[in-house]
Amino acid sequence: MFGWYREAPRKTRRVFWTVFGGWVMDAADAQVFQYLIPLLIMSLGITLTEAGSIASASYFAAAIGGWLGGWLCDRYGRARILIVTILWFSVFSFLSGFAQNYEQMLVIRVLHGIGFGAEWAVGAVLLGEMINPRHRGKALGAVQSGAPIGSGIAALMAGPVAASFDPDIGWRIAFWAGLAPALLIFFIRKGSDDSQIFKDTHAKLKAENRSVGLGAIFNRKVVWITLLASMLSLGVQGAAYSVANYLTSFMTVERGLTQTVAGLLVLVNSAGGFFGCIANSYISDVMGRRTVFRLFGFGFLIMASIYLFGPWGGNLWFLVPIGMIYGFFQFGMYASFGPYFTELFPTEIRGSGQAFAYNSGRAGAALFILAVPITAQFMPLSAAMATMGIVGIACALIPTLILPETVGRALSPGQEPVTDRSDA
């Protein structure tokens, strides 16, 4: 099952674990805010809409940070920029624990978003360029499985851990723990960990006196790839965030559960998500990237509807197994972003293209996040969550009908150059 890992060189394995650890803590830092919303409302005196606006602003910032980080990793190296992004989002996650009001939390989470928006794409590009093409889906899918683990850590920090302290200090401790990912930078060796493909491409650009600007991803040769990949990202993330970001609020308000139990249920969902990512990664390498997005998208819609509208109230005998299956599809949808976007974009703009597509989807998903509490003013919270989830999946399916299939595609330094002798 893990033959791809055994045949990988030692350097690739070390990069794998570094990127995996980064994604675990990236997801934990991003999700802990969502899971802490009920406590933040009480402690900071903010409304659900204001909490949603903070999350939305953070995701908008992630789009800018991701695009910039992707361009910088194309220009200065994957490993070097990965160090910067990990340090950045770790520090601002820590500082979130010191916020005293809505305005301070808004500013800190926007700055935090800049770093975590860049980290995902830079790590995916770094590993995606190093792994055997036959196993790219498996390797990056395994890395993506760090996201549900991170979500589980966030659920523990926002649930049992935060509940063990005074309400005004518990959520702060959950944020302070976000400084831990900074330790990962000691496992990255800057330029020596960059892939040979990147080094060859960088040398080729230098020899030809060509440079790649921020706008290169909108060159006529790749602009439709950029836009359609962004739309796919928007649909998947918009659907997932519409449901996941308000699950603890849904559990406490409509299911009548405590904050601690709601957090544990989210942890159960995350456990299912781990297996969803692994399953996706193997299906993707066999059936193709587009097919797996469709399968998991439909699975998400079905299970989210059952989870939100099932007539079992707060009965854990039903919520636990159904939540695991729901989490399988929710997190599993993400597992093919890394390999698919790595294969779609040429080497010289892979960081920029991948980061922009994924994070522009993240930013657009912020509108879905903000739309849920607004829509919930006219219908139950569960109905508002489901409505935006349906819109998101519909948006995601369209690009899978247009974008090319790329499974198994080999990468090369000269793959489809998109720049001329001036900045694109």
PDB file of N, CA, C and O in Angstrom, residues 18 26 36 39 58 63 96-97 107 144 163 235 252 289 319 341 381 385 406 411:
ATOM      1  N   THR A  18       8.054  16.800   6.448  1.00  0.00           N
ATOM      2  CA  THR A  18       8.045  18.227   6.765  1.00  0.00           C
ATOM      3  C   THR A  18       6.790  18.893   6.222  1.00  0.00           C
ATOM      4  O   THR A  18       6.113  19.649   6.921  1.00  0.00           O
ATOM      5  N   ASP A  26      -1.125  23.796   9.635  1.00  0.00           N
ATOM      6  CA  ASP A  26      -1.829  24.791   8.823  1.00  0.00           C
ATOM      7  C   ASP A  26      -3.331  24.623   9.008  1.00  0.00           C
ATOM      8  O   ASP A  26      -4.068  25.589   9.277  1.00  0.00           O
ATOM      9  N   LEU A  36     -13.865  27.748  17.566  1.00  0.00           N
ATOM     10  CA  LEU A  36     -13.924  28.576  18.774  1.00  0.00           C
ATOM     11  C   LEU A  36     -14.985  29.674  18.706  1.00  0.00           C
ATOM     12  O   LEU A  36     -15.142  30.444  19.660  1.00  0.00           O
ATOM     13  N   LEU A  39     -17.229  30.414  21.737  1.00  0.00           N
ATOM     14  CA  LEU A  39     -16.503  31.011  22.859  1.00  0.00           C
ATOM     15  C   LEU A  39     -16.098  32.453  22.568  1.00  0.00           C
ATOM     16  O   LEU A  39     -16.132  33.311  23.455  1.00  0.00           O
ATOM     17  N   SER A  58      -9.911  36.592   6.589  1.00  0.00           N
ATOM     18  CA  SER A  58      -8.699  35.781   6.657  1.00  0.00           C
ATOM     19  C   SER A  58      -8.495  34.991   5.366  1.00  0.00           C
ATOM     20  O   SER A  58      -7.367  34.876   4.863  1.00  0.00           O
ATOM     21  N   ALA A  63      -5.687  34.421  -0.121  1.00  0.00           N
ATOM     22  CA  ALA A  63      -5.571  34.443  -1.584  1.00  0.00           C
ATOM     23  C   ALA A  63      -4.417  35.337  -2.015  1.00  0.00           C
ATOM     24  O   ALA A  63      -3.621  34.974  -2.886  1.00  0.00           O
ATOM     25  N   SER A  96      -2.992  35.703  17.940  1.00  0.00           N
ATOM     26  CA  SER A  96      -4.455  35.715  17.993  1.00  0.00           C
ATOM     27  C   SER A  96      -4.959  35.539  19.422  1.00  0.00           C
ATOM     28  O   SER A  96      -6.033  36.030  19.782  1.00  0.00           O
ATOM     29  N   GLY A  97      -4.185  34.853  20.244  1.00  0.00           N
ATOM     30  CA  GLY A  97      -4.586  34.616  21.624  1.00  0.00           C
ATOM     31  C   GLY A  97      -4.548  35.844  22.501  1.00  0.00           C
ATOM     32  O   GLY A  97      -5.009  35.798  23.656  1.00  0.00           O
ATOM     33  N   VAL A 107      -7.645  42.152  12.427  1.00  0.00           N
ATOM     34  CA  VAL A 107      -6.334  42.500  11.868  1.00  0.00           C
ATOM     35  C   VAL A 107      -5.366  41.317  11.981  1.00  0.00           C
ATOM     36  O   VAL A 107      -4.668  40.967  11.014  1.00  0.00           O
ATOM     37  N   GLN A 144      -2.179  15.410   2.193  1.00  0.00           N
ATOM     38  CA  GLN A 144      -3.455  16.079   2.441  1.00  0.00           C
ATOM     39  C   GLN A 144      -4.182  15.458   3.621  1.00  0.00           C
ATOM     40  O   GLN A 144      -4.992  16.131   4.281  1.00  0.00           O
ATOM     41  N   ALA A 163     -12.348  24.047  27.164  1.00  0.00           N
ATOM     42  CA  ALA A 163     -13.366  23.914  28.203  1.00  0.00           C
ATOM     43  C   ALA A 163     -12.766  23.625  29.579  1.00  0.00           C
ATOM     44  O   ALA A 163     -13.448  23.772  30.598  1.00  0.00           O
ATOM     45  N   GLY A 235     -15.437  25.964  -5.806  1.00  0.00           N
ATOM     46  CA  GLY A 235     -16.595  25.125  -5.570  1.00  0.00           C
ATOM     47  C   GLY A 235     -16.388  24.147  -4.427  1.00  0.00           C
ATOM     48  O   GLY A 235     -17.239  24.029  -3.527  1.00  0.00           O
ATOM     49  N   THR A 252     -24.501  22.886  18.802  1.00  0.00           N
ATOM     50  CA  THR A 252     -24.937  23.487  20.066  1.00  0.00           C
ATOM     51  C   THR A 252     -26.319  24.116  19.954  1.00  0.00           C
ATOM     52  O   THR A 252     -27.125  24.041  20.880  1.00  0.00           O
ATOM     53  N   ARG A 289      -7.984  12.375 -12.051  1.00  0.00           N
ATOM     54  CA  ARG A 289      -8.255  13.489 -11.134  1.00  0.00           C
ATOM     55  C   ARG A 289      -9.703  13.983 -11.251  1.00  0.00           C
ATOM     56  O   ARG A 289     -10.356  14.257 -10.253  1.00  0.00           O
ATOM     57  N   LEU A 319     -25.045  10.112  15.272  1.00  0.00           N
ATOM     58  CA  LEU A 319     -24.182  11.207  14.833  1.00  0.00           C
ATOM     59  C   LEU A 319     -22.734  10.767  14.632  1.00  0.00           C
ATOM     60  O   LEU A 319     -22.047  11.271  13.748  1.00  0.00           O
ATOM     61  N   PHE A 341      -3.177  20.158  -9.616  1.00  0.00           N
ATOM     62  CA  PHE A 341      -2.648  21.489  -9.912  1.00  0.00           C
ATOM     63  C   PHE A 341      -1.164  21.439 -10.240  1.00  0.00           C
ATOM     64  O   PHE A 341      -0.671  22.241 -11.043  1.00  0.00           O
ATOM     65  N   LEU A 381     -30.233  27.338  10.605  1.00  0.00           N
ATOM     66  CA  LEU A 381     -28.805  27.318  10.290  1.00  0.00           C
ATOM     67  C   LEU A 381     -28.450  26.110   9.426  1.00  0.00           C
ATOM     68  O   LEU A 381     -27.673  26.227   8.474  1.00  0.00           O
ATOM     69  N   MET A 385     -26.601  26.185   5.727  1.00  0.00           N
ATOM     70  CA  MET A 385     -25.357  25.462   5.469  1.00  0.00           C
ATOM     71  C   MET A 385     -25.505  24.551   4.250  1.00  0.00           C
ATOM     72  O   MET A 385     -24.638  24.515   3.359  1.00  0.00           O
ATOM     73  N   THR A 406      -4.900  14.700 -16.307  1.00  0.00           N
ATOM     74  CA  THR A 406      -3.442  14.793 -16.248  1.00  0.00           C
ATOM     75  C   THR A 406      -2.780  13.650 -15.496  1.00  0.00           C
ATOM     76  O   THR A 406      -1.562  13.655 -15.319  1.00  0.00           O
ATOM     77  N   LEU A 411       6.705  15.692 -15.438  1.00  0.00           N
ATOM     78  CA  LEU A 411       7.052  17.106 -15.442  1.00  0.00           C
ATOM     79  C   LEU A 411       8.436  17.267 -16.051  1.00  0.00           C
ATOM     80  O   LEU A 411       9.285  16.391 -15.943  1.00  0.00           O
TER      81      LEU A 411
END
